[in-house]
Amino acid sequence: MVTVGFVVEGASDKKLVESQSFRDWLIQDYQLQVIDQVVDVGGNGNLCARNIAFYVNLFKKQHNPDKVVVIADLDPEKCAPCITKRKEIIGSENIDLVIIARKAMESWFLADTDAMKSWTKRGSFFEEYPEKTLSMPWDRLKEIGLQTIGRGPGSSKIAFADKFIKHHRFSVVKAAQHPNCPSARYFVEKLELLG
């Protein structure tokens, strides 16, 4: 069994990694065991080479994982214009895998058609380009919620992520199966290689 430690940028990412369904999937399919402590660096300003080394080294010292995975958002308006540049900003020292969600991790929520059907209470749902929304994916979720159930996801990304994962059964594997969600597919494929 390979132990994996996750360093994430924000609350939605942390909720995903902490979820039992995600952990069960990694153990069952890839023999990867998630270290209980997930490090949330609290925003993209903290995920750069000069700061990430501190978090990764401390994590390795305290928990000694076999592998370290970093999950970050692209946030093209705030951080970097492309995935390559974003990875350069984060760096790679003592990191085994860096995953960049295009725009933001909430785009993966939009890509899981079954979870979105459950949340919107609609028999059909398909977001054609979940990673190319005009606004940020969180804003797109608000639009969809207002159009379908008369309210958005709420003001708390943490609460929504928790509910979306637990009650609507969000699965990164299902998001990865979306034809236009390459960052989720990359995540799943690269995790398989770690196992």
Coordinates of C-alpha atoms in Angstrom, one line a residue:
M1 CA 0.0 0.0 0.0
V2 CA 1.4 3.4 -1.0
T3 CA 0.6 6.3 1.3
V4 CA -0.3 9.6 -0.3
G5 CA -0.3 13.0 1.3
F6 CA -2.3 15.8 -0.3
V7 CA -1.5 19.6 -0.2
V8 CA -4.5 21.5 -1.6
E9 CA -5.3 25.1 -2.3
G10 CA -8.7 25.5 -0.9
A11 CA -11.8 24.1 0.9
S12 CA -13.5 22.3 -2.1
D13 CA -10.3 20.4 -2.8
K14 CA -9.9 19.5 0.8
K15 CA -13.5 18.2 1.1
L16 CA -12.9 16.0 -2.0
V17 CA -9.7 14.5 -0.6
E18 CA -11.2 14.0 2.9
S19 CA -14.4 12.3 1.6
Q20 CA -14.8 8.6 2.3
S21 CA -15.8 7.9 -1.3
F22 CA -12.6 9.4 -2.7
R23 CA -10.5 7.5 -0.1
D24 CA -12.3 4.2 -0.7
W25 CA -11.9 4.6 -4.5
L26 CA -8.1 5.1 -4.2
I27 CA -7.6 2.1 -1.9
Q28 CA -9.9 -0.2 -3.9
D29 CA -8.7 0.7 -7.4
Y30 CA -5.1 1.8 -6.9
Q31 CA -3.9 0.6 -3.5
L32 CA -3.3 4.3 -2.5
Q33 CA -4.0 5.2 1.1
V34 CA -4.6 8.9 1.8
I35 CA -2.9 10.3 4.9
D36 CA -5.6 11.6 7.2
Q37 CA -4.2 15.1 7.5
V38 CA -4.9 17.1 4.3
V39 CA -2.9 20.4 4.2
D40 CA -5.0 23.3 3.0
V41 CA -2.7 26.2 2.2
G42 CA -5.6 28.6 2.1
G43 CA -5.5 30.3 -1.3
N44 CA -3.4 30.4 -4.5
G45 CA -1.0 33.0 -3.1
N46 CA 0.4 30.4 -0.8
L47 CA 0.9 27.8 -3.6
C48 CA 4.2 29.1 -5.0
A49 CA 7.7 27.6 -4.9
R50 CA 8.8 29.8 -2.0
N51 CA 5.8 28.9 0.2
I52 CA 5.0 25.4 -0.9
A53 CA 8.3 24.0 0.1
F54 CA 7.5 24.8 3.8
Y55 CA 4.2 23.0 3.7
V56 CA 5.6 20.0 1.8
N57 CA 8.7 19.6 4.0
L58 CA 6.7 20.0 7.2
F59 CA 4.1 17.4 6.0
K60 CA 6.9 15.0 5.0
K61 CA 8.5 15.4 8.4
Q62 CA 5.3 14.9 10.4
H63 CA 3.5 12.2 8.3
N64 CA 6.2 10.6 6.0
P65 CA 4.0 9.9 3.0
D66 CA 5.4 7.8 0.2
K67 CA 4.0 10.3 -2.3
V68 CA 2.9 14.0 -2.2
V69 CA 0.2 15.3 -4.5
V70 CA -0.6 19.0 -4.9
I71 CA -4.0 20.1 -6.2
A72 CA -4.4 23.7 -7.3
D73 CA -6.8 25.8 -9.4
L74 CA -5.6 27.6 -12.5
D75 CA -7.5 30.8 -11.7
P76 CA -6.4 32.3 -15.0
E77 CA -7.6 35.8 -14.1
K78 CA -5.7 35.8 -10.7
C79 CA -2.7 33.6 -11.0
A80 CA -1.4 32.2 -14.3
P81 CA -2.5 32.2 -17.9
C82 CA -1.8 28.5 -18.5
I83 CA -1.2 25.2 -16.7
T84 CA 2.5 25.1 -17.5
K85 CA 3.1 28.5 -16.0
R86 CA 1.0 27.6 -12.9
K87 CA 3.1 24.5 -12.4
E88 CA 6.2 26.6 -12.7
I89 CA 4.9 28.9 -10.0
I90 CA 4.2 26.0 -7.6
G91 CA 7.5 24.2 -8.3
S92 CA 8.3 20.5 -8.0
E93 CA 10.7 20.1 -5.1
N94 CA 9.6 17.0 -3.0
I95 CA 6.3 16.8 -4.9
D96 CA 5.4 13.7 -6.9
L97 CA 2.4 15.0 -8.7
V98 CA 0.9 18.5 -9.4
I99 CA -2.7 18.7 -10.6
I100 CA -4.2 21.9 -11.9
A101 CA -7.9 22.1 -12.2
R102 CA -8.7 24.3 -15.2
K103 CA -10.2 27.5 -13.9
A104 CA -11.2 25.9 -10.6
M105 CA -12.0 22.6 -9.0
E106 CA -15.7 23.4 -9.2
S107 CA -15.5 22.8 -12.9
W108 CA -15.2 19.1 -12.0
F109 CA -18.5 19.4 -10.2
L110 CA -20.1 20.7 -13.5
A111 CA -18.5 17.7 -15.3
D112 CA -20.2 15.0 -13.1
T113 CA -23.5 14.9 -15.0
D114 CA -25.1 12.4 -12.5
A115 CA -24.3 14.6 -9.5
M116 CA -25.5 17.7 -11.3
K117 CA -28.8 15.9 -12.2
S118 CA -29.2 15.1 -8.5
W119 CA -28.5 18.6 -7.4
T120 CA -30.7 20.3 -10.0
K121 CA -33.5 17.7 -9.6
R122 CA -33.6 17.4 -13.4
G123 CA -33.7 14.2 -15.4
S124 CA -31.2 15.6 -17.8
F125 CA -28.2 17.8 -17.5
F126 CA -25.1 18.3 -19.5
E127 CA -22.6 21.1 -19.2
E128 CA -20.8 20.9 -22.6
Y129 CA -17.6 22.7 -21.6
P130 CA -17.3 22.7 -17.8
E131 CA -13.7 24.0 -17.9
K132 CA -14.5 26.8 -20.3
T133 CA -17.3 28.6 -18.5
L134 CA -17.6 32.3 -19.3
S135 CA -17.2 33.2 -15.6
M136 CA -15.7 31.1 -12.9
P137 CA -17.3 27.6 -12.3
W138 CA -18.6 28.7 -8.9
D139 CA -20.5 31.5 -10.7
R140 CA -21.8 29.0 -13.3
L141 CA -23.1 26.8 -10.4
K142 CA -25.0 29.8 -9.1
E143 CA -26.6 30.5 -12.5
I144 CA -27.6 26.8 -12.9
G145 CA -29.0 26.6 -9.4
L146 CA -31.1 29.7 -9.9
Q147 CA -32.4 28.4 -13.2
T148 CA -33.3 25.0 -12.0
I149 CA -34.1 24.9 -8.3
G150 CA -34.6 28.6 -7.7
R151 CA -31.5 29.1 -5.5
G152 CA -27.7 28.9 -5.9
P153 CA -25.2 26.7 -4.1
G154 CA -25.2 29.1 -1.1
S155 CA -22.5 31.4 0.1
S156 CA -20.2 28.7 1.4
K157 CA -18.1 26.7 -1.0
I158 CA -17.1 24.4 1.9
A159 CA -20.8 23.6 2.8
F160 CA -21.7 23.1 -0.9
A161 CA -18.7 20.9 -1.6
D162 CA -19.5 18.8 1.4
K163 CA -23.2 18.4 0.4
F164 CA -22.3 17.9 -3.3
I165 CA -19.9 15.1 -2.5
K166 CA -21.9 13.3 0.2
H167 CA -25.5 13.8 -0.8
H168 CA -25.3 14.2 -4.6
R169 CA -22.4 11.6 -4.8
F170 CA -19.9 13.6 -6.8
S171 CA -17.2 11.4 -8.2
V172 CA -14.0 12.7 -9.8
V173 CA -14.0 9.4 -11.8
K174 CA -17.4 10.5 -13.4
A175 CA -16.1 14.0 -14.0
A176 CA -13.0 12.4 -15.7
Q177 CA -15.4 10.6 -18.1
H178 CA -16.8 13.9 -19.4
P179 CA -15.5 14.4 -22.9
N180 CA -14.5 18.0 -22.2
C181 CA -13.0 17.9 -18.7
P182 CA -9.3 17.0 -19.4
S183 CA -8.0 18.1 -16.0
A184 CA -10.2 15.7 -14.1
R185 CA -9.2 12.9 -16.5
Y186 CA -5.5 13.8 -16.1
F187 CA -5.9 13.6 -12.3
V188 CA -7.5 10.2 -12.4
E189 CA -4.9 8.9 -14.9
K190 CA -1.9 10.2 -12.9
L191 CA -3.2 8.8 -9.6
E192 CA -3.4 5.4 -11.2
L193 CA 0.3 5.7 -12.1
L194 CA 1.2 6.5 -8.5
G195 CA -0.4 3.2 -7.3

